[in-house]
Short mmCIF file of C-alpha atoms in Angstrom, two decimals:
data_model
loop_
_atom_site.label_atom_id
_atom_site.label_comp_id
_atom_site.label_asym_id
_atom_site.label_seq_id
_atom_site.Cartn_x
_atom_site.Cartn_y
_atom_site.Cartn_z
CA UNK V 686 33.56 -12.45 -71.91
CA UNK V 687 37.00 -11.08 -70.81
CA UNK V 688 37.33 -8.78 -67.99
CA UNK V 689 40.28 -6.45 -68.95
CA UNK V 690 39.80 -4.20 -65.99
CA UNK V 691 43.12 -4.02 -64.17
CA UNK V 692 41.84 -2.44 -61.05
CA UNK V 693 41.58 -4.31 -57.73
CA UNK V 694 38.53 -4.55 -55.59
CA UNK V 695 40.09 -2.02 -53.20
CA UNK V 696 40.62 0.45 -56.26
CA UNK V 697 37.16 -0.05 -57.54
CA UNK V 698 35.64 0.87 -53.96
CA UNK V 699 37.86 3.82 -53.89
CA UNK V 700 36.65 4.95 -57.26
CA UNK V 701 33.00 4.33 -56.20
CA UNK V 702 33.61 6.50 -53.01
CA UNK V 703 35.22 9.35 -54.89
CA UNK V 704 32.51 9.50 -57.57
CA UNK V 705 29.88 9.63 -54.74
CA UNK V 706 31.50 12.84 -53.39
CA UNK V 707 29.02 15.83 -53.67
CA UNK V 708 30.49 19.01 -54.86
CA UNK V 709 30.08 21.94 -52.21
CA UNK V 710 31.75 24.54 -50.37
CA UNK V 711 35.03 23.79 -48.17
CA UNK V 712 34.23 23.07 -44.37
CA UNK V 713 34.81 25.14 -41.34
CA UNK V 714 37.25 26.87 -40.73
CA UNK V 715 37.56 27.91 -44.46
CA UNK V 716 34.87 30.49 -44.22
CA UNK V 717 36.15 33.20 -46.67
CA UNK V 718 35.79 32.76 -50.67
CA UNK V 719 37.30 34.98 -53.28
CA UNK V 720 36.90 34.52 -57.01
CA UNK V 721 39.23 35.85 -59.47
CA UNK V 722 38.16 35.79 -63.15
CA UNK V 723 40.97 35.69 -65.58
CA UNK V 724 41.91 34.21 -69.03
CA UNK V 725 45.01 32.15 -69.94
CA UNK V 726 46.12 31.76 -66.49
CA UNK V 727 49.68 29.95 -66.35
CA UNK V 728 50.77 30.27 -62.87
CA UNK V 729 50.15 31.50 -59.44
CA UNK V 730 52.01 31.99 -56.23
CA UNK V 731 52.10 33.90 -52.99
CA UNK V 732 53.91 37.06 -52.34
CA UNK V 733 55.71 37.61 -49.01
CA UNK V 734 52.64 38.91 -47.37
CA UNK V 735 50.59 35.92 -48.79
CA UNK V 736 48.77 38.13 -51.52
CA UNK V 737 47.89 35.98 -54.65
CA UNK V 738 50.12 36.35 -57.63
CA UNK V 739 48.11 35.46 -60.76
CA UNK V 740 50.22 35.10 -63.98
CA UNK V 741 48.56 34.86 -67.43
CA UNK V 742 49.25 35.36 -71.05
CA UNK V 743 48.23 38.85 -70.56
CA UNK V 744 50.26 40.02 -67.70
CA UNK V 745 50.18 39.47 -63.82
CA UNK V 746 48.15 40.53 -61.01
CA UNK V 747 48.43 40.70 -57.10
CA UNK V 748 45.18 40.10 -55.15
CA UNK V 749 44.57 40.40 -51.53
CA UNK V 750 42.92 36.93 -50.73
CA UNK V 751 40.19 37.67 -48.26
CA UNK V 752 38.67 40.75 -49.98
CA UNK V 753 39.59 40.09 -53.26
CA UNK V 754 41.14 43.68 -53.88
CA UNK V 755 43.63 43.95 -56.54
CA UNK V 756 46.62 45.46 -55.23
CA UNK V 757 48.70 45.61 -58.64
CA UNK V 758 47.96 44.76 -62.24
CA UNK V 759 50.89 44.69 -64.85
CA UNK V 760 49.62 44.26 -68.32
CA UNK V 761 53.08 44.26 -70.15
CA UNK V 762 53.22 40.79 -71.36
CA UNK V 763 56.81 40.86 -72.22
CA UNK V 764 57.77 42.29 -68.64
CA UNK V 765 55.64 39.46 -67.28
CA UNK V 766 57.54 36.65 -69.01
CA UNK V 767 60.91 38.48 -68.30
CA UNK V 768 60.22 38.01 -64.64
CA UNK V 769 59.52 34.47 -64.92
CA UNK V 770 62.59 32.17 -64.41
CA UNK V 771 63.44 29.97 -67.40
CA UNK V 772 62.22 26.85 -65.35
CA UNK V 773 58.85 28.52 -64.33
CA UNK V 774 59.45 27.95 -60.72
CA UNK V 775 60.08 31.42 -59.52
CA UNK V 776 58.73 34.87 -60.38
CA UNK V 777 60.66 38.24 -59.72
CA UNK V 778 58.28 40.86 -58.14
CA UNK V 779 59.50 44.36 -57.08
CA UNK V 780 59.68 43.23 -53.57
CA UNK V 781 61.73 40.18 -54.13
CA UNK V 782 61.51 36.61 -55.68
CA UNK V 783 58.54 34.21 -55.01
CA UNK V 784 58.01 30.62 -55.87
CA UNK V 785 55.11 29.72 -58.37
CA UNK V 786 53.37 26.90 -59.64
CA UNK V 787 51.15 26.12 -62.38
CA UNK V 788 50.45 24.35 -65.84
CA UNK V 789 54.12 24.50 -67.12
CA UNK V 790 56.21 23.63 -63.95
CA UNK V 791 55.89 23.44 -60.41
CA UNK V 792 53.28 22.24 -57.95
CA UNK V 793 51.70 23.98 -54.91
CA UNK V 794 51.76 23.09 -51.24
CA UNK V 795 49.35 20.04 -50.56
CA UNK V 796 49.47 19.92 -46.76
CA UNK V 797 49.34 22.19 -44.03
CA UNK V 798 51.27 21.74 -40.58
CA UNK V 799 48.02 21.35 -38.82
CA UNK V 800 46.65 18.48 -40.95
CA UNK V 801 44.76 19.93 -43.93
CA UNK V 802 45.37 18.31 -47.40
CA UNK V 803 44.37 19.09 -50.75
CA UNK V 804 44.48 17.15 -53.93
CA UNK V 805 43.32 17.12 -57.44
CA UNK V 806 41.68 13.75 -58.42
CA UNK V 807 39.85 12.28 -61.50
CA UNK V 808 37.01 10.25 -60.66
CA UNK V 809 35.21 11.26 -63.78
CA UNK V 810 38.27 11.61 -66.01
CA UNK V 811 38.96 14.07 -67.71
CA UNK V 812 37.02 16.21 -65.19
CA UNK V 813 38.87 17.13 -62.28
CA UNK V 814 37.80 17.16 -58.76
CA UNK V 815 39.69 19.06 -55.77
CA UNK V 816 39.34 17.33 -52.48
CA UNK V 817 39.88 18.93 -49.15
CA UNK V 818 40.55 16.56 -46.38
CA UNK V 819 41.41 16.87 -42.45
CA UNK V 820 43.95 14.12 -42.00
CA UNK V 821 44.49 14.44 -38.18
CA UNK V 822 41.49 12.39 -37.24
CA UNK V 823 41.28 9.11 -35.36
CA UNK V 824 40.92 6.17 -37.64
CA UNK V 825 41.41 8.33 -40.71
CA UNK V 826 40.38 6.64 -44.00
CA UNK V 827 41.11 8.12 -47.28
CA UNK V 828 38.21 10.21 -48.76
CA UNK V 829 35.78 9.10 -46.00
CA UNK V 830 35.31 12.48 -44.68
CA UNK V 831 36.87 14.64 -47.60
CA UNK V 832 34.96 17.67 -49.05
CA UNK V 833 34.86 18.02 -53.00
CA UNK V 834 35.06 21.51 -53.78
CA UNK V 835 32.62 23.07 -56.19
CA UNK V 836 34.91 24.56 -58.90
CA UNK V 837 32.23 26.96 -59.95
CA UNK V 838 33.54 28.25 -63.59
CA UNK V 839 36.75 26.65 -63.49
CA UNK V 840 37.27 23.60 -65.84
CA UNK V 841 40.27 21.63 -67.62
CA UNK V 842 43.43 21.38 -66.07
CA UNK V 843 43.35 22.34 -62.33
CA UNK V 844 46.27 23.09 -59.90
CA UNK V 845 45.82 23.70 -56.18
CA UNK V 846 48.04 24.59 -53.33
CA UNK V 847 47.99 26.22 -49.69
CA UNK V 848 49.92 29.40 -48.83
CA UNK V 849 53.00 29.09 -46.87
CA UNK V 850 51.36 29.65 -43.48
CA UNK V 851 48.29 27.36 -44.41
CA UNK V 852 45.83 30.17 -43.83
CA UNK V 853 44.78 30.30 -47.67
CA UNK V 854 44.05 27.79 -50.40
CA UNK V 855 43.92 28.54 -54.08
CA UNK V 856 42.57 26.51 -56.71
CA UNK V 857 43.67 27.67 -60.20
CA UNK V 858 42.52 26.83 -63.80
CA UNK V 859 43.03 28.75 -66.98
CA UNK V 860 39.81 30.90 -66.33
CA UNK V 861 41.08 32.42 -62.87
CA UNK V 862 41.32 31.12 -59.37
CA UNK V 863 39.18 30.37 -56.38
CA UNK V 864 40.75 31.14 -53.09
CA UNK V 865 39.59 29.95 -49.51
CA UNK V 866 40.89 31.35 -46.38
CA UNK V 867 40.56 30.45 -42.90
CA UNK V 868 38.54 32.17 -40.44
CA UNK V 869 40.57 33.82 -37.33
#
């Protein structure tokens, strides 16, 4: 029998570690959870006050990340697309231009200044797993203490990123978004 597996023993061990992660809630200090149900989400970003801007095929909304209170909802699809740059990296709000990321272009902030890292991995490809890890630990080992986040109703392609201050984390799928915010 011919072994066509191109993976090294290290890679196979890493895959086994990733597959052994149990999906759960993020660790302390990520105490606040907000879920935004939506359909056809394309992109998201943070306004200048770090509220969530969620852009879909049916308009856009601005939501406060900790309370989940919707601050604004625009249902005009043409206006929404007119506000998006051609390269899909920025979005024009009435208060100014913001950076966005999503399925068609751009990627979120994956590390905070104080050492938290978020990443989408595929140990059960094509199913996505989002892992949150704290890198500033003694003898850090990749995935050793990582938390696989329960994506609840999100499936398919997943994007994620921290807010510019690192106080909030968004996990976005076409069916909406999960937001985790730090306590304090």
